[in-house]
XYZ file of C-alpha atoms in Angstrom:
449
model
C 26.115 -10.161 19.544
C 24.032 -7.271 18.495
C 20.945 -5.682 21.112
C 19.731 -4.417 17.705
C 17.338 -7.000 15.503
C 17.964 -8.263 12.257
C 15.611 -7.149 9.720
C 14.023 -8.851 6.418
C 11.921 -6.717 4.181
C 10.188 -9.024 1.842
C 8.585 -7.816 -1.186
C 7.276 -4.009 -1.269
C 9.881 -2.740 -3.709
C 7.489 -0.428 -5.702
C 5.461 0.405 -1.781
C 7.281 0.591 1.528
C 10.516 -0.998 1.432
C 12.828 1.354 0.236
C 11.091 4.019 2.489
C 11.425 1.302 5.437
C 14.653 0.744 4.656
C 15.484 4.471 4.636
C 13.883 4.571 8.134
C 15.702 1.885 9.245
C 19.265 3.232 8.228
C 18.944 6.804 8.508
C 21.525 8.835 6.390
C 22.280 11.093 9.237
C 21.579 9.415 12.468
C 21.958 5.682 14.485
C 21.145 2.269 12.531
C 17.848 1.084 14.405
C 18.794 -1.762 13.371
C 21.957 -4.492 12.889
C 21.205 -5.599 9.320
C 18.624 -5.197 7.000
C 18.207 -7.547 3.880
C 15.727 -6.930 1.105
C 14.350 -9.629 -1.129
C 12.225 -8.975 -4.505
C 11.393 -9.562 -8.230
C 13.222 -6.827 -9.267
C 16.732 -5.827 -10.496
C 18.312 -3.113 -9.014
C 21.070 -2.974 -11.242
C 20.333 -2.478 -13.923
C 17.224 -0.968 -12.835
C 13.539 -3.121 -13.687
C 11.547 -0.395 -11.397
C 11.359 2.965 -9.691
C 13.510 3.451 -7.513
C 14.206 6.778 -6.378
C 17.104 9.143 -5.833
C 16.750 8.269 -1.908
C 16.816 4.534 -2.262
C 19.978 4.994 -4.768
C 22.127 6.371 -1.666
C 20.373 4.250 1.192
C 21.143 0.355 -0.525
C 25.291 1.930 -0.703
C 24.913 1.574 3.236
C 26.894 -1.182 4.173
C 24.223 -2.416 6.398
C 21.548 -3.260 4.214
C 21.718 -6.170 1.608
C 19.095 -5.959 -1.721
C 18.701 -9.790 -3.002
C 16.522 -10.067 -6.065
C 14.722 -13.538 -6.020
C 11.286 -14.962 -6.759
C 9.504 -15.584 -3.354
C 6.781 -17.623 -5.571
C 9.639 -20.462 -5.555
C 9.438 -22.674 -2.195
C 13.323 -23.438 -2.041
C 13.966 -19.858 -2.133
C 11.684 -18.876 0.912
C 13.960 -20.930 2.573
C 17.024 -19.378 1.645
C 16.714 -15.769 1.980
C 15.313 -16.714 5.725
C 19.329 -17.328 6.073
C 21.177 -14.613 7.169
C 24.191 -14.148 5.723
C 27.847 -15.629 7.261
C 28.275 -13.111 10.359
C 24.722 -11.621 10.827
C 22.827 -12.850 13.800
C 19.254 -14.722 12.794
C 16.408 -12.605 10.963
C 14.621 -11.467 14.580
C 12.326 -8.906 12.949
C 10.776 -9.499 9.560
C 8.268 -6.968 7.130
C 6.027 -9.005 4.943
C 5.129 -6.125 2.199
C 4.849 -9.092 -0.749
C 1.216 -8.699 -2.540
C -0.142 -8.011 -5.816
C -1.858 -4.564 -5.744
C -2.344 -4.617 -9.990
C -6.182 -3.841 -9.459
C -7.345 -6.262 -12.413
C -5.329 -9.424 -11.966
C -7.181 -12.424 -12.400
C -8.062 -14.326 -9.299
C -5.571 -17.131 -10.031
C -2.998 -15.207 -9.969
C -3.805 -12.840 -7.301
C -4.442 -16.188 -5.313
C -0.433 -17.213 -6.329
C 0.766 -14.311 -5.874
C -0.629 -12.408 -3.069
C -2.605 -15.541 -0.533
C -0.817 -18.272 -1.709
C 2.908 -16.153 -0.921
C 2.183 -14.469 2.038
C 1.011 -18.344 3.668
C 4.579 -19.658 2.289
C 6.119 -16.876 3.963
C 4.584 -16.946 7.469
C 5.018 -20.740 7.563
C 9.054 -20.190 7.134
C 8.976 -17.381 9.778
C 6.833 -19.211 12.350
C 9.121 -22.409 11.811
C 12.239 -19.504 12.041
C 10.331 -18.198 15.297
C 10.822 -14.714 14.328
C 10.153 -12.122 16.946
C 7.860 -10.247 15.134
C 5.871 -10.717 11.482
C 4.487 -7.157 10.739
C 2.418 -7.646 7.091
C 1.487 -4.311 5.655
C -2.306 -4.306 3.655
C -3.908 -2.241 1.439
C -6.963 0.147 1.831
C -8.712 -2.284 -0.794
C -12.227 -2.805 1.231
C -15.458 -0.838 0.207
C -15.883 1.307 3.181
C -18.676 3.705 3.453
C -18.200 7.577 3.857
C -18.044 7.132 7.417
C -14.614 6.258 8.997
C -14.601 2.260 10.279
C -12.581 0.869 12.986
C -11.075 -2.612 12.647
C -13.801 -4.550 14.801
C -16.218 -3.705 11.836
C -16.774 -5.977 8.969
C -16.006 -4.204 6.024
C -16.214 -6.758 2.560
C -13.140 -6.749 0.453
C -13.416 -4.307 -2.498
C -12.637 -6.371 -5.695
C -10.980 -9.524 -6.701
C -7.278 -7.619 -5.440
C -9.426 -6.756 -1.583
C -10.996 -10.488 -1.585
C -7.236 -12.447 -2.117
C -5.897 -9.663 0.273
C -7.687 -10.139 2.838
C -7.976 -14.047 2.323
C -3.972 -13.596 2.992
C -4.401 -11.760 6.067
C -6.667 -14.759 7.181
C -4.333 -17.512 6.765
C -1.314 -16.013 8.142
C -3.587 -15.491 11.181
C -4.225 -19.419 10.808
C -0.347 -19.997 11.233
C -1.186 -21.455 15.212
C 0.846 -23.125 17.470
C -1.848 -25.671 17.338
C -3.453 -26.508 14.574
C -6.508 -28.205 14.064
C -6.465 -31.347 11.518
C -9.091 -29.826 9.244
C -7.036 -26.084 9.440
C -4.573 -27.898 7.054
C -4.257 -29.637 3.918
C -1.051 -32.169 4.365
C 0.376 -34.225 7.021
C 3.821 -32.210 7.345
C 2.143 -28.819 7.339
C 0.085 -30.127 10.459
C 3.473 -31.319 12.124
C 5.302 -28.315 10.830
C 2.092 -26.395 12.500
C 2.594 -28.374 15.566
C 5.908 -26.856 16.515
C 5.377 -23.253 15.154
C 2.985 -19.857 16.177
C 3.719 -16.614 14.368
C 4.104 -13.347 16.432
C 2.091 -11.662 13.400
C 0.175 -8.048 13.815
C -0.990 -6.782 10.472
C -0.657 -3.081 9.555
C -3.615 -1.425 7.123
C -2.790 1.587 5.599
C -4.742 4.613 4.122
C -4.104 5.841 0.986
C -0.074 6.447 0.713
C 1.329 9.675 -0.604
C 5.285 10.781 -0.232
C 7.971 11.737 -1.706
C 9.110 9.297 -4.240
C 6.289 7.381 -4.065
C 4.466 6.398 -7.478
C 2.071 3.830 -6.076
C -1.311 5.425 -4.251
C -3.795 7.785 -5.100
C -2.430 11.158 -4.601
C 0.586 11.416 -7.256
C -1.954 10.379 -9.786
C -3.753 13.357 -8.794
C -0.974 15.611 -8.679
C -0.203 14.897 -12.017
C -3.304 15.968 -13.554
C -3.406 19.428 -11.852
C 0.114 19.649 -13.429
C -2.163 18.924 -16.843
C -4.618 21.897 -15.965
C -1.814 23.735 -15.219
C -0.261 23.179 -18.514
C -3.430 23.669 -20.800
C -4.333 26.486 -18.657
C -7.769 25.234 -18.033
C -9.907 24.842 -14.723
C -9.847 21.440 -13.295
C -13.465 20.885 -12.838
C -15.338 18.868 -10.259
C -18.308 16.984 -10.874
C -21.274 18.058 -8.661
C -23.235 15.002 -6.969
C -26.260 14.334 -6.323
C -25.957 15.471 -2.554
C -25.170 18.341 -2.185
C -22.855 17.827 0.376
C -20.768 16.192 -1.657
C -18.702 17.412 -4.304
C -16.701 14.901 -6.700
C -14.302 15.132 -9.060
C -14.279 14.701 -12.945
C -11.146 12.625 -12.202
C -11.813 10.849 -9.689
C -15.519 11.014 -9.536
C -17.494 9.803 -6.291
C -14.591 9.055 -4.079
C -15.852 11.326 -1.290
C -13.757 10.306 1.465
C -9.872 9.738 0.756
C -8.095 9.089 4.288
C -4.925 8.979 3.965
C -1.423 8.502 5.275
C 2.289 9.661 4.609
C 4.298 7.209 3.832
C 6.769 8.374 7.384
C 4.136 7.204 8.977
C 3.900 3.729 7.084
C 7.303 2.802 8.115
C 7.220 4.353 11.302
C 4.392 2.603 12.351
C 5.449 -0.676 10.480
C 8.553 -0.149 12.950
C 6.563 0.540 16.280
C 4.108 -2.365 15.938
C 7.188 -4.986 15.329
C 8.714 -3.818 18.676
C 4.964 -3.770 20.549
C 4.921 -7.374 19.659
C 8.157 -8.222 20.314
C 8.338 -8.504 24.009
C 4.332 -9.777 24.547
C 4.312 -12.297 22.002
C 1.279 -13.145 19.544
C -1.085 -14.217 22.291
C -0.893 -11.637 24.375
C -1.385 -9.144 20.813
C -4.221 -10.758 20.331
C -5.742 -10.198 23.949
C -4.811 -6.294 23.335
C -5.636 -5.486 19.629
C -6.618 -8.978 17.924
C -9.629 -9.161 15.607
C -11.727 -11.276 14.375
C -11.419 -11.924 10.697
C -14.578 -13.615 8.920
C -14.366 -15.388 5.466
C -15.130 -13.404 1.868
C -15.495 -15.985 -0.856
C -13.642 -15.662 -4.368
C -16.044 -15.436 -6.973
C -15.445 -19.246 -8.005
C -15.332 -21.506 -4.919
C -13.390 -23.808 -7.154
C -10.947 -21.654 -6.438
C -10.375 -22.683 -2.933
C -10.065 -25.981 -3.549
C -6.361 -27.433 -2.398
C -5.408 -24.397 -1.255
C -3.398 -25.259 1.473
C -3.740 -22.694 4.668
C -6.816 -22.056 3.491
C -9.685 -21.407 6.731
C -13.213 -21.797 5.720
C -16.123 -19.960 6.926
C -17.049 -20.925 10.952
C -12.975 -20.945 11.577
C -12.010 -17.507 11.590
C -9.236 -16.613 13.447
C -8.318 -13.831 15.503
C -5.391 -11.059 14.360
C -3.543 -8.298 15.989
C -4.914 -5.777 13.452
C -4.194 -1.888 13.378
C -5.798 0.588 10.674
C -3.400 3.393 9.900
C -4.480 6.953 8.372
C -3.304 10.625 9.426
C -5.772 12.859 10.608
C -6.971 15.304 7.972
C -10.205 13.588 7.005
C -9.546 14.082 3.197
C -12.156 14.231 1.153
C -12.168 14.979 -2.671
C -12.623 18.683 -2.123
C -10.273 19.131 0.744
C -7.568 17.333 -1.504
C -8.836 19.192 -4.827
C -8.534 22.472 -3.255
C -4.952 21.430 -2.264
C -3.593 21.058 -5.726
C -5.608 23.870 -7.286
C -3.594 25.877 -4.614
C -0.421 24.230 -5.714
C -0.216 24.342 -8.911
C -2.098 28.289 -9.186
C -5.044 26.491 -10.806
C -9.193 27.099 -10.853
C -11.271 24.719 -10.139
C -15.438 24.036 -9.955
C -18.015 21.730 -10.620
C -19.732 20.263 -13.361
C -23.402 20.430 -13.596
C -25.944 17.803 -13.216
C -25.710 17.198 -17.170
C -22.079 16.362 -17.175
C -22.730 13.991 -14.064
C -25.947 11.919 -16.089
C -23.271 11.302 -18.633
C -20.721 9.994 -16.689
C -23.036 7.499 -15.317
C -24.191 6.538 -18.614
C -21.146 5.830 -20.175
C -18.497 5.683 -17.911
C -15.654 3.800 -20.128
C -15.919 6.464 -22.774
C -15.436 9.051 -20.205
C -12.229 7.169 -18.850
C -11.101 6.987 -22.436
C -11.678 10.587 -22.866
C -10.192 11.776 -19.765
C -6.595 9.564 -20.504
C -6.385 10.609 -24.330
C -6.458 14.252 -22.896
C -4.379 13.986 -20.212
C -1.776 11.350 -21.598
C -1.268 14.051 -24.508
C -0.905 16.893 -22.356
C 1.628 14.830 -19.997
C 3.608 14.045 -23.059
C 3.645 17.398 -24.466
C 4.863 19.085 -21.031
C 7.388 16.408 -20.536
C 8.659 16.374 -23.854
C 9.019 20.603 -23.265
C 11.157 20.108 -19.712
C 14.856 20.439 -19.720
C 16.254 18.316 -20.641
C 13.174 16.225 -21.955
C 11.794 13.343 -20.062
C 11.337 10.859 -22.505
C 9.647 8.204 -20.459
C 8.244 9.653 -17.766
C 8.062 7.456 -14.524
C 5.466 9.545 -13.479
C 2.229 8.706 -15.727
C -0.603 10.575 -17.066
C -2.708 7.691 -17.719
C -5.350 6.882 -15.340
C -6.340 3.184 -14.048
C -10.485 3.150 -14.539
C -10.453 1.594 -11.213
C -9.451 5.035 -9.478
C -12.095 6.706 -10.931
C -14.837 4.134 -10.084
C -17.417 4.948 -6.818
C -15.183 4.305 -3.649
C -14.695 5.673 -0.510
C -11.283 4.749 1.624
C -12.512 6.280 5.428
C -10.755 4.306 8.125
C -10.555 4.872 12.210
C -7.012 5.473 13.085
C -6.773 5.507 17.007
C -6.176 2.230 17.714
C -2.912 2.217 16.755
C -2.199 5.251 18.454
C -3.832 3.914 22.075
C -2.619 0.047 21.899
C 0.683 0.143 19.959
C 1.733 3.777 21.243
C 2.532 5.365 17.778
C 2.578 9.226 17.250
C 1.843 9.952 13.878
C 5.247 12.303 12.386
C 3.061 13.462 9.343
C -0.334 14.365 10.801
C -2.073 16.474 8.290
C -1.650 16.264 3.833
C -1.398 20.130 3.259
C -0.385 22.000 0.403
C 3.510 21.536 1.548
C 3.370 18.040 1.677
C 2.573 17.840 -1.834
C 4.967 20.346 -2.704
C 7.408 17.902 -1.604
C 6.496 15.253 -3.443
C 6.683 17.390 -6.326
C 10.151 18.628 -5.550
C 11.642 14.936 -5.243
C 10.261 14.072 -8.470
C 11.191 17.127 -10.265
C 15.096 16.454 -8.230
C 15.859 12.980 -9.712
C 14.444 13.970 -12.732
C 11.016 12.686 -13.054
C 9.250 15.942 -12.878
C 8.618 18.504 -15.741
C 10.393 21.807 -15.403
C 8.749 23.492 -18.252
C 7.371 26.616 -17.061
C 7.294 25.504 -13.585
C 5.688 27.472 -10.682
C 5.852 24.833 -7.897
């Protein structure tokens, strides 16, 4: 019998669990763990996603088992909770599962992200897993000052809203359960019998190698635009100021963030805090409160089993997790000019009245620009990259008014984590660059990075 925990990594494919998994089964270096299995939508082989030249040479470790399989389907939560003929029982299990498509409709953000994550922790607690770590999103509308997780910060959008309604009833997974906490005589018995040693992990804004989800490769790309057309990526200039905002990305002052090292490594150190002290105990030490955000339909809450409504809130071991550069748009800006050997300013207060006026034309503007550009230097690199994984388009949503400014010393003084990647600096992106441009998925054309 193995001293070293069985791992599941559900969901998280195109997030944190191929770098988790990489972190878990170092190339060079001890197995932290005895098995790892990971279980999503996608194909591997042949490939449906990004993958990444890392994740190609990690999944040939004999440790580590991919299963593709649709989590939305009860009978299969039950399965891949079944370790495999010789592996000891799942002690350790990574709930990265969520929608993060910004516009999906709220029924299928409720399937898909609430509705899952509930299905999930209701298999684990019945497993009595050691320790249910769930990795969340930045996707709350935080101020330019940094919160903490006591504060109560609304969810930003239909995606923040189902997230954090997911968060809530995993927390509502007790060992005792209420009659009105449940919607169905063998959930209540089911309840009865099971407690989940959950802590939930949110995360800044994630940047890394080989990482396409986020907010900074987006970013990256475009000063590879200005690069290419030889122009200066301009900034607009707000109202304050004190504040300078991009034309990209246009009043997101504040942009903590966090490397995604630090994402597993934390995911890691938080799974073997609650390991030996158990979920009560976690919630005497870092548990939170956390109160009810209605959908926009309450219609929508009707039958949803798992479901808490407002008055029974329940309490979570809950850890924000950002580095410590206190990004803002300039700080980052100034980055990638450097990069990429770029100029960059501000637009004038003209430029900024327009943008407020008519904000979808401006999106449309920006992405016909861009997109063409991207094409046009991808299409130039050798050998050309004929679809890019790496896109020039830009979501509207990521260019919309929003700040993402979290506290991050909790984690640090509770769970005892040391952040590996404290500070985004120019070589950090470089990096990211580099791994793209390895595999592949980077132009070369008259490249300076």
């Amino acid at each position: 019998m193995s001293s070293k925990p069985t791992v599941l990594i559900l969901g998280g494919l195109q997030t944190a669990a191929r770098h988790l998994a990489a972190f878990l089964l170092p190339e060079n270096g001890e197995a932290l763990v005895a098995h790892v299995r990971i279980v999503d939508k996608y194909s591997i082989v042949p490939a449906t996603t990004y993958l990444g030249s890392a994740f190609t040479e990690t999944i040939k470790n004999p440790l580590l088992q991919y299963q593709q399989a649709n989590l939305l389907v009860s009978a299969t939560v039950t399965k891949v909770f079944d370790a495999p003929e010789g592996w000891e029982p799942f002690s350790y299990v990574f709930d990265c599962t969520g929608d993060i498509t910004f516009d999906r409709a709220s029924e299928i953000q409720k399937d898909q992200t609430a509705k899952l994550a509930y299905s999930l922790g209701l298999e684990a607690a019945r497993r009595k897993v050691a320790a249910y770590v769930r990795l969340t999103h930045p996707f709350y509308e935080t101020e330019k000052k940094p919160v903490d997780e006591k504060e109560d910060v609304k969810p930003l959008g239909t995606r923040g809203v189902w997230w954090h309604e997911a968060m809530r009833m995993l927390g509502g997974i007790p060992k005792y359960a209420p009659l009105h906490h449940v919607k169905s005589t063998v959930v209540y018995l089911l309840a009865l019998v099971c407690s989940l040693n959950l802590a939930v992990v949110r995360a800044s804004s994630t940047y890394g190698p080989h990482s396409i989800t986020g907010t900074i490769t987006p970013r990256l790309t475009m000063g590879r635009v200005y690069q290419h057309l030889n122009e200066e990526m301009k900034y607009l200039y707000a109202l304050n100021p004190f504040s300078a905002c991009c034309i990209l990305y246009l009043t997101w002052d504040v942009l903590k963030d966090v490397h995604m090292d630090d994402v597993v490594g934390a995911l890691w150190a938080v799974a073997e805090w609650i390991r030996p002290i158990g979920r009560a105990k976690a919630n005497e030490l870092a548990g939170e409160t956390i109160k009810f955000y209605p959908p926009e339909k309450a219609s929508l809450l009707e039958g949803l089993e798992g479901h808490l409504p407002k008055g029974h809130d329940p309490t979570v071991p809950f850890f924000n997790l950002t580095d410590d550069s206190d990004s803002t748009q300039e700080t980052l800006g100034k980055a990638i000019a450097e990069l990429f050997g770029i100029k960059f300013g501000f637009y004038g207060f003209i430029a900024n009245t327009k943008v407020k006026i008519d904000f979808d034309h401006m999106v449309e503007e920006i992405n016909a620009k861009h997109v063409e550009a991207w094409t046009e230097v991808c299409m130039k690199s050798d050998p050309p990259i004929i679809s890019p994984v790496v896109q020039g388009y830009v979501d509207g949503y990521m260019l919309a008014k929003a700040n993402v400014a979290y506290k991050g010393d909790k984690i640090k003084d509770v769970a005892g984590y040391t952040l590996k990647r404290p500070k985004l600096d120019v070589q950090a992106l470089r990096e990211i660059v580099v791994a793209f441009r390895g595999e592949g998925n980077w132009p070369n054309y008259q490249d300076t990075v």
